[in-house]
Short mmCIF file of C-alpha atoms in Angstrom, two decimals:
data_model
loop_
_atom_site.label_atom_id
_atom_site.label_comp_id
_atom_site.label_asym_id
_atom_site.label_seq_id
_atom_site.Cartn_x
_atom_site.Cartn_y
_atom_site.Cartn_z
CA MET O 66 -55.90 -35.71 24.33
CA LYS O 67 -52.75 -37.59 23.49
CA TYR O 68 -52.91 -36.10 19.93
CA LEU O 69 -53.31 -32.58 21.39
CA SER O 70 -50.40 -33.09 23.77
CA LEU O 71 -48.10 -34.32 20.95
CA THR O 72 -49.02 -31.41 18.73
CA LEU O 73 -48.35 -28.96 21.55
CA LEU O 74 -44.95 -30.64 22.28
CA ILE O 75 -43.93 -30.34 18.61
CA PHE O 76 -45.00 -26.55 18.67
CA LEU O 77 -42.89 -25.90 21.82
CA ILE O 78 -39.83 -27.66 20.39
CA SER O 79 -40.19 -25.72 17.16
CA CYS O 80 -40.32 -22.43 19.15
CA ALA O 81 -37.34 -23.32 21.14
CA LYS O 82 -35.30 -24.17 18.00
CA LYS O 83 -36.43 -20.80 16.33
CA ASN O 84 -35.32 -18.91 19.47
CA GLU O 85 -32.05 -20.76 19.66
CA SER O 86 -31.40 -19.84 15.99
CA GLU O 87 -32.23 -16.16 16.60
CA ASN O 88 -29.90 -15.97 19.55
CA LEU O 89 -27.12 -17.65 17.60
CA ASN O 90 -27.70 -15.02 14.80
CA LYS O 91 -27.57 -12.13 17.32
CA GLY O 92 -24.42 -13.76 18.85
CA VAL O 93 -22.74 -13.76 15.41
CA ALA O 94 -23.69 -10.19 14.74
CA THR O 95 -22.51 -9.04 18.25
CA LEU O 96 -19.25 -10.90 17.68
CA LYS O 97 -18.65 -9.10 14.40
CA ALA O 98 -19.39 -5.75 15.93
CA GLU O 99 -16.96 -6.54 18.68
CA THR O 100 -14.20 -7.63 16.38
CA GLN O 101 -14.57 -4.64 13.93
CA LEU O 102 -11.18 -3.66 12.80
CA LYS O 103 -9.53 -0.97 14.95
CA LEU O 104 -6.25 0.76 14.27
CA THR O 105 -3.47 0.81 16.70
CA ASP O 106 -1.62 3.91 17.43
CA LYS O 107 2.00 3.80 16.25
CA SER O 108 4.97 5.44 14.56
CA VAL O 109 6.99 3.25 12.26
CA LYS O 110 9.96 3.61 9.90
CA PHE O 111 8.74 1.56 6.97
CA LEU O 112 11.41 2.19 4.28
CA TRP O 113 14.87 3.54 4.41
CA ARG O 114 18.19 3.51 2.55
CA GLU O 115 21.62 2.11 3.37
CA ASP O 116 24.86 1.33 1.58
CA GLU O 117 25.54 -2.33 1.14
CA TYR O 118 28.13 -4.34 -0.77
CA ASP O 119 26.92 -5.87 -3.95
CA LYS O 120 28.88 -9.10 -4.65
CA GLU O 121 27.84 -9.20 -8.42
CA LEU O 122 28.93 -5.50 -9.02
CA GLN O 123 31.83 -5.89 -6.47
CA ASP O 124 30.99 -2.39 -5.18
CA THR O 125 29.07 -0.61 -2.55
CA VAL O 126 25.54 0.48 -3.65
CA ASN O 127 22.88 2.57 -1.89
CA SER O 128 19.72 0.18 -1.55
CA ILE O 129 16.33 0.29 -0.24
CA PHE O 130 15.42 -1.57 2.94
CA ILE O 131 11.90 -2.37 4.28
CA ASN O 132 10.69 -3.03 7.87
CA GLN O 133 9.72 -6.70 7.20
CA GLU O 134 8.55 -7.30 10.70
CA TYR O 135 6.02 -4.49 10.48
CA SER O 136 5.01 -5.65 6.87
CA LYS O 137 4.08 -9.06 8.25
CA ASN O 138 1.62 -7.68 10.79
CA ILE O 139 0.50 -4.52 8.96
CA SER O 140 -3.31 -3.58 9.18
CA GLU O 141 -5.28 -3.60 5.89
CA PRO O 142 -5.93 0.25 5.96
CA GLU O 143 -2.17 0.95 6.54
CA LYS O 144 -1.33 -1.41 3.72
CA ALA O 145 -3.80 0.47 1.46
CA ALA O 146 -2.28 3.81 2.27
CA LEU O 147 1.20 2.58 1.62
CA GLY O 148 0.02 0.88 -1.63
CA PHE O 149 -1.48 3.92 -2.74
CA VAL O 150 1.51 6.23 -2.16
CA ALA O 151 3.76 3.45 -3.82
CA SER O 152 1.66 3.45 -6.96
CA PHE O 153 3.38 6.59 -8.26
CA ILE O 154 6.92 6.15 -7.17
CA GLY O 155 9.33 3.37 -7.73
CA SER O 156 10.93 1.14 -4.98
CA GLU O 157 13.75 -0.63 -6.93
CA CYS O 158 11.38 -2.01 -9.46
CA ASP O 159 12.46 -4.50 -12.12
CA TRP O 160 10.56 -6.59 -14.71
CA ASP O 161 9.74 -10.11 -13.84
CA GLY O 162 11.05 -11.53 -16.92
CA ALA O 163 10.39 -9.70 -20.22
CA PRO O 164 7.77 -6.84 -20.08
CA ASN O 165 4.43 -8.38 -21.02
CA VAL O 166 1.83 -6.66 -23.37
CA LYS O 167 -0.05 -4.98 -20.49
CA TYR O 168 3.30 -3.87 -18.66
CA ASP O 169 1.91 -5.32 -15.43
CA ASN O 170 4.58 -7.72 -14.37
CA LEU O 171 6.86 -5.12 -12.75
CA SER O 172 8.23 -6.39 -9.34
CA CYS O 173 8.82 -3.60 -6.75
CA LYS O 174 10.26 -3.92 -3.31
CA ILE O 175 7.15 -2.27 -1.57
CA ASN O 176 4.60 -4.45 -3.45
CA THR O 177 6.63 -7.48 -2.60
CA ALA O 178 6.75 -6.81 1.09
CA LEU O 179 3.03 -6.03 1.26
CA ASN O 180 2.02 -8.99 -0.99
CA LEU O 181 0.32 -6.59 -3.33
CA GLY O 182 1.40 -8.32 -6.59
CA HIS O 183 3.19 -6.60 -9.48
CA GLN O 184 3.09 -2.87 -9.81
CA CYS O 185 -0.14 -1.57 -11.36
CA SER O 186 -1.38 -5.17 -11.86
CA ASP O 187 -5.05 -6.19 -11.43
CA GLU O 188 -4.10 -7.51 -7.97
CA HIS O 189 -2.36 -4.33 -6.89
CA LEU O 190 -5.00 -1.93 -8.22
CA GLY O 191 -7.98 -4.22 -7.26
CA PHE O 192 -6.96 -4.14 -3.56
CA LEU O 193 -6.56 -0.34 -3.76
CA ARG O 194 -10.03 0.07 -5.44
CA LYS O 195 -11.64 -1.90 -2.82
CA TRP O 196 -10.27 0.24 -0.08
CA PHE O 197 -10.75 3.62 -1.85
CA LYS O 198 -14.21 2.61 -3.29
CA ASN O 199 -15.89 5.81 -1.83
CA ASP O 200 -13.08 8.24 -2.76
CA LYS O 201 -13.63 9.21 -6.36
CA LYS O 202 -10.53 11.42 -6.51
CA ALA O 203 -8.35 8.56 -5.25
CA LEU O 204 -9.90 6.15 -7.81
CA GLU O 205 -9.29 8.61 -10.68
CA ARG O 206 -5.70 9.17 -9.47
CA LEU O 207 -4.98 5.43 -9.53
CA LYS O 208 -5.57 5.54 -13.40
CA ASP O 209 -2.08 7.14 -13.35
CA CYS O 210 -0.33 4.24 -11.74
CA SER O 211 3.39 4.26 -12.63
CA ALA O 212 5.14 1.10 -13.85
CA VAL O 213 8.66 2.25 -14.29
CA PRO O 214 11.70 0.14 -13.85
CA TYR O 215 14.74 1.33 -12.14
CA THR O 216 16.77 1.16 -15.45
CA ALA O 217 14.49 3.86 -16.96
CA SER O 218 15.92 7.04 -18.17
CA VAL O 219 13.23 9.07 -16.37
CA GLN O 220 12.26 7.81 -12.92
CA SER O 221 11.59 8.64 -9.22
CA THR O 222 12.25 6.55 -6.17
CA PHE O 223 11.95 6.73 -2.29
CA ASP O 224 14.52 7.83 0.21
CA TYR O 225 12.49 6.93 3.31
CA ILE O 226 8.85 6.30 4.39
CA ASP O 227 7.52 6.81 7.85
CA VAL O 228 3.95 5.69 8.94
CA THR O 229 2.13 7.35 11.82
CA THR O 230 -1.23 6.11 12.92
CA LYS O 231 -3.37 7.83 15.52
CA GLY O 232 -7.04 7.06 16.00
CA ASP O 233 -8.65 6.62 12.53
CA THR O 234 -5.86 8.79 10.93
CA ILE O 235 -2.99 7.38 8.95
CA LYS O 236 -0.17 9.64 7.81
CA ILE O 237 2.55 8.61 5.29
CA SER O 238 5.51 10.80 5.33
CA PHE O 239 8.24 10.30 2.69
CA ALA O 240 11.14 11.82 0.84
CA ALA O 241 11.58 11.02 -2.87
CA ASN O 242 14.07 11.89 -5.50
CA GLY O 243 13.98 11.63 -9.34
CA VAL O 244 16.17 11.97 -12.38
CA ASN O 245 15.74 12.70 -16.04
CA MET O 246 18.73 11.53 -17.92
CA ARG O 247 17.56 12.97 -21.24
CA THR O 248 17.39 16.59 -19.82
CA GLU O 249 20.15 16.04 -17.34
CA GLN O 250 18.04 17.22 -14.32
CA SER O 251 17.32 15.73 -10.98
CA TRP O 252 14.88 16.73 -8.22
CA SER O 253 13.95 15.87 -4.67
CA TYR O 254 11.05 16.72 -2.38
CA LYS O 255 9.25 15.66 0.83
CA GLU O 256 5.47 14.82 1.24
CA GLU O 257 3.06 13.89 3.91
CA ASP O 258 -0.21 12.21 2.82
CA THR O 259 -3.11 11.94 5.21
CA PHE O 260 -5.67 9.12 5.04
CA VAL O 261 -8.83 8.53 7.26
CA PHE O 262 -10.14 5.02 7.90
CA LYS O 263 -13.89 4.62 7.88
CA LYS O 264 -15.07 1.29 8.96
CA ASP O 265 -14.47 -0.60 5.75
CA ASN O 266 -12.79 1.97 3.42
CA LEU O 267 -10.16 4.65 3.31
CA VAL O 268 -10.25 8.27 2.21
CA PHE O 269 -7.29 10.33 0.95
CA VAL O 270 -8.02 13.62 2.80
CA LYS O 271 -4.93 15.88 1.96
CA SER O 272 -1.31 16.00 0.87
CA LYS O 273 1.28 18.46 1.97
CA GLU O 274 4.38 18.57 -0.33
CA SER O 275 7.57 20.64 0.00
CA GLU O 276 8.91 22.68 -2.79
CA ASN O 277 10.91 20.62 -5.33
CA GLU O 278 14.56 21.11 -5.27
CA ARG O 279 15.96 20.87 -8.78
CA GLN O 280 19.55 20.48 -9.99
CA SER O 281 21.20 20.15 -13.36
CA PHE O 282 24.09 17.78 -14.15
CA GLU O 283 26.15 16.82 -17.09
CA ILE O 284 26.71 13.24 -18.45
CA ASP O 285 30.26 12.68 -19.51
CA ASP O 286 30.07 10.61 -22.69
CA GLN O 287 33.87 10.46 -23.20
CA ILE O 288 35.40 7.04 -22.76
CA GLU O 289 38.79 7.17 -20.99
CA GLU O 290 41.50 5.27 -22.98
#
């Protein structure tokens, strides 16, 4: 009888532990569901340009400024959307030392602010590929990631970038301009790119671009005596 009671007691304790474990797992699953990432509606000026005095050049230059406070608390989907747009346009990029064999040591202001690593590096593209894993067109486009320094004769850069988030939709609106010193031409345009957040990935749904405004200029090669 004592043996039977002991066996029954062990069985009951075992069942209690099993139920406790199952309840714990359910609790963790519920917590994960409750803490699922949700975007917050917002409208933010992320990047803009201002004139500032450069002590080294001893002159006033027009420079890019980035909203550092927003960058510190940015959501991962918004970071991915901005990182995607910045993959094809420069933001005062310069080589971190001499260019390496893979040309993936280019430091850009946007990448630095968002902790994305060097432009077109494995860190940069790896993060974007993770977020655009279900968007074949976006993944294909990332193959054209542009690693162009600000000293290049052909380049483009941002004038401003605004971020608008509403529900699961992220819109990146920006103005950009470019120059080709070889052909003595410049251009400028505006664009609005729309992304949709889906649980653990991002989809690039559409892009609306204004007509390019092109201008010609002449480079004066004469040196004043």
